[in-house]
PDB file of C-alpha atoms in Angstrom:
ATOM      1  CA  LEU A   1      -0.230  -0.003  -0.229  1.00 47.00           C
ATOM      2  CA  ARG A   2       0.889   3.516  -0.357  1.00 51.00           C
ATOM      3  CA  THR A   3       1.615   5.987   1.768  1.00 55.00           C
ATOM      4  CA  PHE A   4      -0.200   9.798   2.199  1.00 54.00           C
ATOM      5  CA  TYR A   5       3.009  11.232   1.171  1.00 52.00           C
ATOM      6  CA  GLN A   6       3.122   9.072  -2.135  1.00 52.00           C
ATOM      7  CA  VAL A   7      -0.375   9.559  -2.639  1.00 50.00           C
ATOM      8  CA  ALA A   8      -0.288  13.240  -2.199  1.00 50.00           C
ATOM      9  CA  ASN A   9       3.023  13.273  -4.133  1.00 50.00           C
ATOM     10  CA  SER A  10       1.455  11.468  -7.491  1.00 54.00           C
ATOM     11  CA  PHE A  11      -1.465  13.810  -7.477  1.00 52.00           C
ATOM     12  CA  PHE A  12       0.788  16.860  -7.173  1.00 47.00           C
ATOM     13  CA  MET A  13       3.214  15.129  -9.506  1.00 49.00           C
ATOM     14  CA  SER A  14       0.316  14.871 -11.895  1.00 53.00           C
ATOM     15  CA  LEU A  15      -0.879  18.483 -11.644  1.00 49.00           C
ATOM     16  CA  HIS A  16       2.229  19.196 -14.198  1.00 48.00           C
ATOM     17  CA  GLN A  17       1.892  16.882 -16.799  1.00 53.00           C
ATOM     18  CA  SER A  18       1.055  17.022 -20.107  1.00 60.00           C
ATOM     19  CA  PRO A  19      -2.277  15.637 -21.089  1.00 55.00           C
ATOM     20  CA  THR A  20      -0.419  13.223 -23.277  1.00 60.00           C
ATOM     21  CA  ASP A  21       2.214  11.611 -20.224  1.00 81.00           C
ATOM     22  CA  PHE A  22       1.160   8.322 -18.527  1.00 86.00           C
ATOM     23  CA  ARG A  23      -0.787   8.859 -16.096  1.00 84.00           C
ATOM     24  CA  PRO A  24      -0.542   5.786 -13.553  1.00 86.00           C
ATOM     25  CA  PHE A  25      -3.779   4.970 -11.545  1.00 85.00           C
ATOM     26  CA  HIS A  26      -4.876   5.948  -8.367  1.00 82.00           C
ATOM     27  CA  SER A  27      -5.528   3.113  -5.931  1.00 83.00           C
ATOM     28  CA  LEU A  28      -9.027   3.430  -6.197  1.00 82.00           C
ATOM     29  CA  ASN A  29      -8.763   3.606 -10.225  1.00 82.00           C
ATOM     30  CA  ALA A  30      -6.988   0.574  -9.683  1.00 85.00           C
ATOM     31  CA  LEU A  31      -9.283  -1.097  -7.311  1.00 86.00           C
ATOM     32  CA  PHE A  32     -12.058  -0.760  -9.969  1.00 84.00           C
ATOM     33  CA  ASP A  33      -9.620  -2.394 -12.723  1.00 84.00           C
ATOM     34  CA  GLY A  34      -9.317  -5.281 -10.770  1.00 84.00           C
ATOM     35  CA  LEU A  35     -13.100  -5.317 -10.229  1.00 84.00           C
ATOM     36  CA  ALA A  36     -13.959  -4.492 -13.596  1.00 82.00           C
ATOM     37  CA  GLU A  37     -13.681  -8.413 -14.190  1.00 80.00           C
ATOM     38  CA  SER A  38     -16.611  -9.443 -12.183  1.00 84.00           C
ATOM     39  CA  VAL A  39     -18.575  -6.114 -11.683  1.00 83.00           C
ATOM     40  CA  VAL A  40     -19.487  -3.479 -14.401  1.00 84.00           C
ATOM     41  CA  PRO A  41     -18.078  -0.274 -12.236  1.00 83.00           C
ATOM     42  CA  ASN A  42     -20.268   1.972 -14.139  1.00 86.00           C
ATOM     43  CA  SER A  43     -22.153   5.134 -13.085  1.00 85.00           C
ATOM     44  CA  CYS A  44     -24.186   7.786 -14.354  1.00 87.00           C
ATOM     45  CA  ASN A  45     -25.254  11.537 -14.280  1.00 88.00           C
ATOM     46  CA  ILE A  46     -28.513  12.348 -15.428  1.00 90.00           C
ATOM     47  CA  LEU A  47     -29.693  15.543 -16.643  1.00 89.00           C
ATOM     48  CA  VAL A  48     -34.491  15.846 -17.302  1.00 90.00           C
ATOM     49  CA  ILE A  49     -34.619  18.175 -19.946  1.00 88.00           C
ATOM     50  CA  ALA A  50     -38.544  19.747 -20.389  1.00 88.00           C
ATOM     51  CA  GLY A  51     -38.965  19.610 -24.222  1.00 89.00           C
ATOM     52  CA  LYS A  52     -36.538  18.265 -27.098  1.00 89.00           C
ATOM     53  CA  LEU A  53     -32.606  19.161 -27.500  1.00 89.00           C
ATOM     54  CA  ASP A  54     -31.022  20.224 -30.758  1.00 91.00           C
ATOM     55  CA  ARG A  55     -29.169  17.241 -31.566  1.00 92.00           C
ATOM     56  CA  GLU A  56     -26.385  19.114 -33.506  1.00 93.00           C
ATOM     57  CA  LYS A  57     -25.871  21.608 -30.672  1.00 93.00           C
ATOM     58  CA  LEU A  58     -25.746  18.802 -28.325  1.00 93.00           C
ATOM     59  CA  LYS A  59     -22.943  17.133 -29.990  1.00 93.00           C
ATOM     60  CA  ARG A  60     -20.782  20.290 -30.226  1.00 93.00           C
ATOM     61  CA  SER A  61     -21.761  21.161 -26.303  1.00 93.00           C
ATOM     62  CA  ILE A  62     -20.555  17.157 -25.886  1.00 93.00           C
ATOM     63  CA  ARG A  63     -17.322  17.739 -28.021  1.00 92.00           C
ATOM     64  CA  LEU A  64     -16.167  20.811 -26.267  1.00 92.00           C
ATOM     65  CA  SER A  65     -17.091  19.790 -22.969  1.00 92.00           C
ATOM     66  CA  LEU A  66     -14.938  16.733 -23.093  1.00 90.00           C
ATOM     67  CA  SER A  67     -12.079  18.536 -24.739  1.00 85.00           C
ATOM     68  CA  LYS A  68     -11.203  20.243 -20.985  1.00 84.00           C
ATOM     69  CA  HIS A  69     -11.641  16.958 -19.372  1.00 81.00           C
ATOM     70  CA  PRO A  70      -7.948  15.164 -20.379  1.00 78.00           C
ATOM     71  CA  ILE A  71      -8.688  12.222 -18.837  1.00 78.00           C
ATOM     72  CA  LEU A  72     -12.171  11.845 -20.363  1.00 82.00           C
ATOM     73  CA  CYS A  73     -10.323  11.745 -23.759  1.00 83.00           C
ATOM     74  CA  SER A  74      -8.312   8.496 -22.504  1.00 84.00           C
ATOM     75  CA  GLN A  75      -7.297   4.929 -23.062  1.00 85.00           C
ATOM     76  CA  ILE A  76      -6.108   2.212 -20.251  1.00 84.00           C
ATOM     77  CA  GLN A  77      -2.734   1.206 -21.029  1.00 86.00           C
ATOM     78  CA  THR A  78       0.074  -0.701 -18.879  1.00 87.00           C
ATOM     79  CA  VAL A  79       3.436   0.816 -18.781  1.00 90.00           C
ATOM     80  CA  SER A  80       6.358  -0.927 -17.283  1.00 89.00           C
ATOM     81  CA  GLY A  81       3.774  -3.286 -15.532  1.00 89.00           C
ATOM     82  CA  GLN A  82       1.821  -0.123 -14.040  1.00 89.00           C
ATOM     83  CA  ARG A  83      -1.221   0.505 -15.485  1.00 87.00           C
ATOM     84  CA  GLY A  84      -2.780   3.987 -16.205  1.00 86.00           C
ATOM     85  CA  TRP A  85      -3.946   6.036 -18.557  1.00 83.00           C
ATOM     86  CA  ARG A  86      -2.789   8.138 -21.560  1.00 85.00           C
ATOM     87  CA  VAL A  87      -4.625  10.388 -24.170  1.00 84.00           C
ATOM     88  CA  PRO A  88      -3.748   8.921 -27.528  1.00 84.00           C
ATOM     89  CA  GLU A  89      -2.065  10.606 -30.387  1.00 82.00           C
ATOM     90  CA  ARG A  90      -5.711  10.678 -32.607  1.00 84.00           C
ATOM     91  CA  GLU A  91      -8.818  11.983 -31.542  1.00 84.00           C
ATOM     92  CA  LEU A  92     -11.174   9.153 -29.883  1.00 86.00           C
ATOM     93  CA  PRO A  93     -14.723   8.820 -31.595  1.00 89.00           C
ATOM     94  CA  ILE A  94     -17.823  10.006 -29.031  1.00 91.00           C
ATOM     95  CA  ASP A  95     -20.352   7.354 -28.352  1.00 93.00           C
ATOM     96  CA  ILE A  96     -23.594   9.436 -28.502  1.00 95.00           C
ATOM     97  CA  ARG A  97     -26.933   7.044 -28.293  1.00 96.00           C
ATOM     98  CA  PHE A  98     -30.205   8.385 -29.332  1.00 96.00           C
ATOM     99  CA  VAL A  99     -33.587   6.317 -28.444  1.00 96.00           C
ATOM    100  CA  ARG A 100     -37.048   7.507 -28.651  1.00 96.00           C
ATOM    101  CA  PHE A 101     -39.852   6.694 -26.393  1.00 95.00           C
ATOM    102  CA  HIS A 102     -43.476   7.296 -27.958  1.00 96.00           C
ATOM    103  CA  SER A 103     -45.012   7.744 -24.728  1.00 95.00           C
ATOM    104  CA  ASP A 104     -44.481   9.057 -21.422  1.00 94.00           C
ATOM    105  CA  GLU A 105     -45.108   5.769 -19.213  1.00 95.00           C
ATOM    106  CA  GLN A 106     -42.490   6.781 -16.553  1.00 95.00           C
ATOM    107  CA  SER A 107     -41.885   2.944 -15.188  1.00 96.00           C
ATOM    108  CA  GLU A 108     -41.161   2.106 -18.511  1.00 96.00           C
ATOM    109  CA  ILE A 109     -38.829   4.991 -18.899  1.00 96.00           C
ATOM    110  CA  ASP A 110     -37.118   4.617 -15.706  1.00 95.00           C
ATOM    111  CA  GLN A 111     -36.735   0.808 -16.038  1.00 96.00           C
ATOM    112  CA  TYR A 112     -34.912   1.521 -19.775  1.00 96.00           C
ATOM    113  CA  LEU A 113     -32.087   4.461 -18.506  1.00 96.00           C
ATOM    114  CA  VAL A 114     -30.999   2.038 -15.095  1.00 94.00           C
ATOM    115  CA  GLU A 115     -30.582  -0.865 -18.026  1.00 94.00           C
ATOM    116  CA  GLN A 116     -28.254   1.421 -19.889  1.00 94.00           C
ATOM    117  CA  ILE A 117     -25.934   2.274 -17.131  1.00 91.00           C
ATOM    118  CA  TRP A 118     -24.824  -1.783 -15.637  1.00 87.00           C
ATOM    119  CA  ASN A 119     -25.632  -3.805 -18.908  1.00 89.00           C
ATOM    120  CA  GLU A 120     -22.764  -3.001 -20.920  1.00 88.00           C
ATOM    121  CA  LYS A 121     -19.429  -2.029 -19.795  1.00 85.00           C
ATOM    122  CA  ILE A 122     -17.675   0.602 -21.440  1.00 81.00           C
ATOM    123  CA  SER A 123     -15.532  -0.268 -24.420  1.00 78.00           C
ATOM    124  CA  PRO A 124     -11.816  -0.175 -23.442  1.00 72.00           C
ATOM    125  CA  ASP A 125     -11.096   0.707 -27.284  1.00 73.00           C
ATOM    126  CA  GLY A 126     -13.052   3.977 -26.913  1.00 77.00           C
ATOM    127  CA  ARG A 127     -13.299   7.119 -24.389  1.00 83.00           C
ATOM    128  CA  PRO A 128     -14.314   5.774 -20.952  1.00 85.00           C
ATOM    129  CA  LEU A 129     -17.756   7.133 -21.480  1.00 89.00           C
ATOM    130  CA  ARG A 130     -21.189   6.978 -23.363  1.00 92.00           C
ATOM    131  CA  PHE A 131     -24.120   9.472 -23.630  1.00 95.00           C
ATOM    132  CA  HIS A 132     -27.659   8.263 -24.313  1.00 96.00           C
ATOM    133  CA  ILE A 133     -30.096  10.394 -25.033  1.00 96.00           C
ATOM    134  CA  THR A 134     -33.477   9.287 -24.001  1.00 96.00           C
ATOM    135  CA  GLU A 135     -36.523  11.177 -26.060  1.00 96.00           C
ATOM    136  CA  THR A 136     -40.023  10.883 -25.016  1.00 96.00           C
ATOM    137  CA  PRO A 137     -42.788  13.305 -26.291  1.00 96.00           C
ATOM    138  CA  SER A 138     -42.335  16.215 -22.945  1.00 95.00           C
ATOM    139  CA  ARG A 139     -39.579  15.525 -21.996  1.00 94.00           C
ATOM    140  CA  THR A 140     -35.496  14.515 -22.805  1.00 95.00           C
ATOM    141  CA  TYR A 141     -32.880  12.487 -20.794  1.00 95.00           C
ATOM    142  CA  LEU A 142     -29.004  13.290 -20.875  1.00 94.00           C
ATOM    143  CA  GLN A 143     -26.958  10.034 -19.282  1.00 94.00           C
ATOM    144  CA  THR A 144     -23.698  10.753 -18.948  1.00 91.00           C
ATOM    145  CA  ILE A 145     -22.340   6.902 -18.285  1.00 91.00           C
ATOM    146  CA  HIS A 146     -18.870   6.916 -17.258  1.00 87.00           C
ATOM    147  CA  THR A 147     -16.833   4.391 -15.214  1.00 83.00           C
ATOM    148  CA  HIS A 148     -14.999   4.812 -11.593  1.00 78.00           C
ATOM    149  CA  ILE A 149     -11.866   3.095 -13.791  1.00 79.00           C
ATOM    150  CA  TYR A 150     -11.617   6.942 -14.832  1.00 74.00           C
ATOM    151  CA  ALA A 151     -13.496   9.122 -12.995  1.00 69.00           C
ATOM    152  CA  ASP A 152     -15.722   9.445 -10.073  1.00 61.00           C
ATOM    153  CA  ALA A 153     -19.294  10.555 -10.202  1.00 56.00           C
ATOM    154  CA  THR A 154     -18.282  14.208  -9.104  1.00 70.00           C
ATOM    155  CA  SER A 155     -16.172  14.263 -12.126  1.00 75.00           C
ATOM    156  CA  CYS A 156     -18.655  13.604 -14.445  1.00 80.00           C
ATOM    157  CA  TYR A 157     -21.098  15.805 -12.322  1.00 82.00           C
ATOM    158  CA  ASN A 158     -18.641  18.372 -13.801  1.00 86.00           C
ATOM    159  CA  LEU A 159     -18.858  17.208 -16.861  1.00 89.00           C
ATOM    160  CA  THR A 160     -22.380  16.973 -17.378  1.00 87.00           C
ATOM    161  CA  LEU A 161     -22.874  20.904 -16.023  1.00 89.00           C
ATOM    162  CA  ASP A 162     -20.272  21.564 -18.650  1.00 92.00           C
ATOM    163  CA  ILE A 163     -22.302  20.230 -21.541  1.00 92.00           C
ATOM    164  CA  GLU A 164     -25.545  21.923 -19.899  1.00 90.00           C
ATOM    165  CA  LYS A 165     -23.464  25.299 -20.137  1.00 92.00           C
ATOM    166  CA  HIS A 166     -22.690  24.997 -23.018  1.00 91.00           C
ATOM    167  CA  TYR A 167     -25.697  23.903 -24.882  1.00 91.00           C
ATOM    168  CA  SER A 168     -27.315  26.771 -23.266  1.00 88.00           C
ATOM    169  CA  ALA A 169     -24.773  29.450 -24.223  1.00 86.00           C
ATOM    170  CA  THR A 170     -25.383  28.043 -27.814  1.00 64.00           C
ATOM    171  CA  ARG A 171     -28.849  28.419 -27.130  1.00 56.00           C
ATOM    172  CA  ARG A 172     -28.562  32.152 -26.598  1.00 55.00           C
ATOM    173  CA  GLU A 173     -26.623  32.561 -29.388  1.00 55.00           C
ATOM    174  CA  SER A 174     -28.605  30.978 -31.538  1.00 54.00           C
ATOM    175  CA  LEU A 175     -31.843  33.161 -30.094  1.00 47.00           C
ATOM    176  CA  ALA A 176     -29.517  36.651 -29.959  1.00 47.00           C
TER     177      ALA A 176
END
């Protein structure tokens, strides 16, 4: 086990790294990486929006928001026997899925939303998260689904807020 000093030193050193440098997993990330063989270590943030979203504006907002979060643009690698992540040379595709429901039956929608979180692992070949947009006649649900191997719920919560902020800003610009 690493001492507090080693963990703190690793954290502060990581603040000075280039986004493309290899970053070893912190202890909690390594724990979830090890558990990933047995469980799906996914988590989710969700925004419920009245009405419909503009799909193209949403895609632009997601892309812009992700550019501010280099760890969420990286892939898992093993370097000298140590697991961690690195942002690849080429930009990874963004997994955005749209589904349309023809009713607002809440129990049906709730069941579907829950299944999207844990029924599928995050692909190790892509980004460590995916986006599910579920549209109903009266609402839109934006799910940011991520894995704890990369992030905690707080970092993806911040990403979801960034997406909302960028989307709202683009909406205001188009109204001006």
